[in-house]
mmCIF file of C-alpha atoms in Angstrom:
data_model
loop_
_atom_site.group_PDB
_atom_site.id
_atom_site.type_symbol
_atom_site.label_atom_id
_atom_site.label_comp_id
_atom_site.label_asym_id
_atom_site.label_seq_id
_atom_site.Cartn_x
_atom_site.Cartn_y
_atom_site.Cartn_z
ATOM 1 C CA MET A 17 16.320 9.630 -5.186
ATOM 2 C CA ALA A 18 12.822 8.579 -4.222
ATOM 3 C CA LEU A 19 10.876 6.274 -6.782
ATOM 4 C CA ALA A 20 8.159 7.439 -8.497
ATOM 5 C CA ASN A 21 4.679 6.531 -8.141
ATOM 6 C CA ARG A 22 3.497 4.188 -11.205
ATOM 7 C CA SER A 23 0.713 2.702 -12.670
ATOM 8 C CA ASP A 24 -0.193 0.768 -15.725
ATOM 9 C CA ILE A 25 -3.655 0.178 -16.993
ATOM 10 C CA TRP A 26 -4.336 -2.975 -19.731
ATOM 11 C CA HIS A 27 -7.689 -3.079 -21.402
ATOM 12 C CA LEU A 28 -7.968 -6.368 -21.453
ATOM 13 C CA HIS A 29 -11.555 -5.970 -23.233
ATOM 14 C CA PRO A 30 -12.095 -2.637 -24.397
ATOM 15 C CA ARG A 31 -15.371 -2.842 -25.854
ATOM 16 C CA ALA A 32 -16.412 -4.370 -22.015
ATOM 17 C CA ASP A 33 -14.437 -1.929 -20.309
ATOM 18 C CA VAL A 34 -12.617 -4.861 -18.717
ATOM 19 C CA ALA A 35 -9.257 -3.646 -17.263
ATOM 20 C CA MET A 36 -6.650 -4.328 -14.906
ATOM 21 C CA LEU A 37 -4.474 -1.968 -13.154
ATOM 22 C CA HIS A 38 -0.784 -2.798 -11.892
ATOM 23 C CA ALA A 39 0.111 -0.217 -9.560
ATOM 24 C CA GLN A 40 3.412 0.481 -7.994
ATOM 25 C CA TYR A 41 2.862 3.505 -5.018
ATOM 26 C CA ARG A 42 5.352 4.715 -2.691
ATOM 27 C CA ASP A 43 3.526 7.780 -1.259
ATOM 28 C CA HIS A 44 0.582 7.752 -3.171
ATOM 29 C CA HIS A 45 -3.049 8.443 -1.259
ATOM 30 C CA PHE A 46 -6.025 8.322 -3.441
ATOM 31 C CA ALA A 47 -9.052 10.151 -2.235
ATOM 32 C CA PRO A 48 -12.664 8.876 -1.480
ATOM 33 C CA HIS A 49 -13.843 7.481 -4.755
ATOM 34 C CA TYR A 50 -15.667 4.203 -6.333
ATOM 35 C CA HIS A 51 -15.636 2.376 -9.385
ATOM 36 C CA ASP A 52 -18.756 0.737 -11.686
ATOM 37 C CA GLN A 53 -17.133 -2.171 -11.492
ATOM 38 C CA LEU A 54 -16.291 -5.289 -9.396
ATOM 39 C CA SER A 55 -12.655 -4.851 -8.499
ATOM 40 C CA ILE A 56 -10.788 -7.589 -7.389
ATOM 41 C CA GLY A 57 -6.941 -7.317 -6.733
ATOM 42 C CA VAL A 58 -3.794 -9.107 -4.905
ATOM 43 C CA ILE A 59 -0.994 -7.264 -2.855
ATOM 44 C CA GLU A 60 2.013 -8.410 -4.656
ATOM 45 C CA ARG A 61 4.681 -6.353 -2.301
ATOM 46 C CA GLY A 62 4.333 -3.993 0.833
ATOM 47 C CA HIS A 63 1.215 -2.669 2.585
ATOM 48 C CA LEU A 64 -1.943 -0.735 1.690
ATOM 49 C CA ASN A 65 -4.319 0.799 4.051
ATOM 50 C CA VAL A 66 -7.980 1.146 2.497
ATOM 51 C CA ARG A 67 -11.126 2.617 4.229
ATOM 52 C CA THR A 68 -14.243 1.661 2.947
ATOM 53 C CA GLU A 69 -17.759 3.162 3.356
ATOM 54 C CA GLY A 70 -18.943 2.211 6.541
ATOM 55 C CA HIS A 71 -16.173 -0.080 7.712
ATOM 56 C CA GLU A 72 -12.983 0.331 9.842
ATOM 57 C CA ARG A 73 -9.482 0.781 7.857
ATOM 58 C CA LEU A 74 -8.251 -2.423 6.527
ATOM 59 C CA HIS A 75 -5.076 -3.270 6.674
ATOM 60 C CA PHE A 76 -3.593 -5.185 3.623
ATOM 61 C CA THR A 77 -0.411 -6.883 3.345
ATOM 62 C CA ALA A 78 1.363 -9.244 0.641
ATOM 63 C CA GLY A 79 -0.582 -11.886 -0.585
ATOM 64 C CA ASP A 80 -3.972 -10.498 0.595
ATOM 65 C CA ILE A 81 -6.732 -10.271 -1.889
ATOM 66 C CA VAL A 82 -8.891 -6.864 -2.086
ATOM 67 C CA VAL A 83 -12.513 -7.068 -3.392
ATOM 68 C CA LEU A 84 -14.572 -3.715 -3.901
ATOM 69 C CA ASN A 85 -18.244 -3.950 -4.968
ATOM 70 C CA PRO A 86 -19.643 -1.783 -7.756
ATOM 71 C CA GLY A 87 -20.259 1.886 -6.080
ATOM 72 C CA GLN A 88 -18.142 0.921 -2.881
ATOM 73 C CA ILE A 89 -16.604 4.111 -1.683
ATOM 74 C CA HIS A 90 -13.385 3.604 -0.769
ATOM 75 C CA GLU A 91 -9.731 5.410 -0.527
ATOM 76 C CA GLY A 92 -6.553 4.505 0.665
ATOM 77 C CA PHE A 93 -2.475 5.160 0.738
ATOM 78 C CA ALA A 94 0.698 3.160 0.786
ATOM 79 C CA GLU A 95 1.605 2.626 4.752
ATOM 80 C CA GLN A 96 5.340 2.861 4.364
ATOM 81 C CA ARG A 97 7.798 4.513 3.045
ATOM 82 C CA ALA A 98 8.834 1.277 0.769
ATOM 83 C CA GLY A 99 5.240 1.860 -0.707
ATOM 84 C CA VAL A 100 2.924 -1.376 -2.434
ATOM 85 C CA ASP A 101 2.515 -2.893 -5.530
ATOM 86 C CA TYR A 102 -0.731 -4.444 -6.464
ATOM 87 C CA HIS A 103 -2.899 -5.615 -9.572
ATOM 88 C CA MET A 104 -6.283 -4.832 -9.636
ATOM 89 C CA LEU A 105 -8.966 -6.281 -12.018
ATOM 90 C CA TYR A 106 -12.222 -4.266 -13.195
ATOM 91 C CA LEU A 107 -14.905 -6.175 -13.930
ATOM 92 C CA PRO A 108 -18.339 -4.619 -15.252
ATOM 93 C CA PRO A 109 -21.291 -6.342 -13.531
ATOM 94 C CA ALA A 110 -23.145 -6.861 -17.066
ATOM 95 C CA TRP A 111 -20.018 -8.515 -18.603
ATOM 96 C CA LEU A 112 -19.348 -10.434 -15.595
ATOM 97 C CA THR A 113 -22.899 -11.683 -15.274
ATOM 98 C CA GLY A 114 -22.922 -12.640 -19.153
ATOM 99 C CA ALA A 115 -19.332 -14.689 -18.368
ATOM 100 C CA LEU A 116 -21.067 -16.282 -15.844
ATOM 101 C CA GLY A 117 -24.168 -17.628 -17.499
ATOM 102 C CA THR A 118 -26.337 -15.489 -15.352
ATOM 103 C CA ALA A 119 -26.827 -12.290 -17.907
ATOM 104 C CA GLY A 120 -30.168 -10.245 -16.118
ATOM 105 C CA CYS A 121 -29.480 -11.682 -12.791
ATOM 106 C CA PRO A 122 -27.815 -9.103 -10.131
ATOM 107 C CA LEU A 123 -24.445 -9.028 -9.232
ATOM 108 C CA PRO A 124 -24.215 -10.906 -5.666
ATOM 109 C CA HIS A 125 -22.788 -8.467 -3.313
ATOM 110 C CA VAL A 126 -19.248 -9.634 -1.709
ATOM 111 C CA PRO A 127 -19.363 -8.860 1.993
ATOM 112 C CA GLN A 128 -15.767 -9.051 2.830
ATOM 113 C CA SER A 129 -13.137 -6.816 1.444
ATOM 114 C CA GLN A 130 -10.133 -8.425 2.719
ATOM 115 C CA ILE A 131 -9.426 -12.192 1.738
ATOM 116 C CA ARG A 132 -6.394 -13.981 3.164
ATOM 117 C CA ASP A 133 -5.902 -17.258 1.072
ATOM 118 C CA ALA A 134 -2.311 -17.549 -0.020
ATOM 119 C CA GLN A 135 -3.248 -20.162 -2.902
ATOM 120 C CA PHE A 136 -5.699 -17.943 -4.487
ATOM 121 C CA ALA A 137 -3.290 -15.065 -4.211
ATOM 122 C CA ALA A 138 -0.771 -16.738 -5.697
ATOM 123 C CA ARG A 139 -3.025 -17.951 -8.616
ATOM 124 C CA PHE A 140 -4.660 -14.716 -9.106
ATOM 125 C CA SER A 141 -1.188 -12.990 -9.075
ATOM 126 C CA ARG A 142 0.106 -15.446 -11.929
ATOM 127 C CA LEU A 143 -3.117 -14.825 -14.137
ATOM 128 C CA CYS A 144 -2.578 -10.884 -13.686
ATOM 129 C CA ARG A 145 0.947 -11.663 -15.164
ATOM 130 C CA GLN A 146 -0.533 -13.505 -17.702
ATOM 131 C CA LEU A 147 -3.047 -11.141 -18.726
ATOM 132 C CA ALA A 148 -0.296 -8.413 -18.724
ATOM 133 C CA ALA A 149 1.397 -10.121 -21.257
ATOM 134 C CA GLN A 150 -1.750 -9.994 -23.907
ATOM 135 C CA GLY A 151 -3.472 -6.707 -23.029
ATOM 136 C CA ASP A 152 -2.919 -2.808 -24.824
ATOM 137 C CA ARG A 153 -1.175 -1.068 -22.103
ATOM 138 C CA ALA A 154 -1.164 2.552 -20.977
ATOM 139 C CA GLN A 155 1.263 3.748 -18.826
ATOM 140 C CA ARG A 156 1.404 7.092 -16.304
ATOM 141 C CA SER A 157 3.193 8.325 -13.389
ATOM 142 C CA LEU A 158 1.678 10.040 -10.759
#
């Protein structure tokens, strides 16, 4: 029996639209789209291919950090039959600049969508698990 695609969304700060996704995709392909928020995630298990606007396809593996700027068009799919598990935080620019004490300033553009830093990835993954324990969750299977 094939495993289903599943995603859980936690609304961490509903008034500010701060959210976190935990995706478990086995054969899911997401069509080109973008988010209004800064998206920062970590690949927990498996492999994910992502194509970003103006870039070659990026191959993410467990422990990689994914960063997508607001408005950055991207698409992707799990590479192997085993799929991919990942967490993604969605941080609205106005909320993020306010939290950083730089309200009214533009959000800096992150030039690199793929970051390989095992220590940061482990800490970010731990943060996501802690946030999941605190937030309101909505589940759905694709």
